[in-house]
Amino acid sequence: VLFRKQGKLPADVLAEGYQTEYGEAFLEVHADSLCEGDSVLIFDDLIATGGTLLAAASLVRRLGARVFEAAAIIDLPELGGSTRLQDAGISTFSLTAFALDER
């Protein structure tokens, strides 16, 4: 199931606003893409502030499905996204984590 930035999907969509590092954005998903009771792994390339994954999780729940886990290739833990996801009850997984200030 694709979650895309606003205006990229055809047909009926559900949208969710969220904060990015730079401002506000919207994420959309097809309104008929999930069924009640589905279990979903949400995946993104990067966890920074967690806003995109939290918006995706909200859309998953609005469609009646449940979030199994949020996963990413890279986590930037100093930006707090993983913590925000875990505080929202979403377990997280990343292949690697990078410190912003590596000396």
Short mmCIF file of C-alpha atoms in Angstrom, two decimals, residues 22-60:
data_model
loop_
_atom_site.label_atom_id
_atom_site.label_comp_id
_atom_site.label_asym_id
_atom_site.label_seq_id
_atom_site.Cartn_x
_atom_site.Cartn_y
_atom_site.Cartn_z
CA TYR A 22 10.71 22.35 7.46
CA GLY A 23 6.98 22.98 7.93
CA GLU A 24 3.68 21.20 7.38
CA ALA A 25 2.93 18.48 4.83
CA PHE A 26 0.12 16.05 4.01
CA LEU A 27 0.24 12.31 3.46
CA GLU A 28 -2.46 10.47 1.50
CA VAL A 29 -3.55 6.87 1.00
CA HIS A 30 -6.27 5.34 -1.19
CA ALA A 31 -9.45 5.17 0.87
CA ASP A 32 -10.01 1.49 -0.02
CA SER A 33 -6.44 0.25 0.37
CA LEU A 34 -6.77 -1.49 3.74
CA CYS A 35 -9.44 -3.57 5.42
CA GLU A 36 -10.54 -3.54 9.02
CA GLY A 37 -8.35 -5.92 11.00
CA ASP A 38 -5.36 -5.79 8.63
CA SER A 39 -1.95 -5.71 10.32
CA VAL A 40 0.47 -3.27 8.70
CA LEU A 41 4.22 -2.76 8.76
CA ILE A 42 4.86 0.88 7.81
CA PHE A 43 8.22 1.53 6.18
CA ASP A 44 10.18 4.67 5.33
CA ASP A 45 13.76 5.23 4.27
CA LEU A 46 14.55 7.52 7.21
CA ILE A 47 13.27 8.23 10.72
CA ALA A 48 14.05 11.86 11.55
CA THR A 49 11.24 13.59 13.48
CA GLY A 50 8.86 10.65 12.99
CA GLY A 51 6.17 12.86 11.44
CA THR A 52 5.73 10.89 8.24
CA LEU A 53 5.49 7.53 10.01
CA LEU A 54 3.11 8.93 12.64
CA ALA A 55 0.87 10.31 9.87
CA ALA A 56 0.96 6.94 8.10
CA ALA A 57 0.08 5.19 11.37
CA SER A 58 -2.87 7.54 11.85
CA LEU A 59 -4.14 6.77 8.34
CA VAL A 60 -3.74 3.02 8.93
#
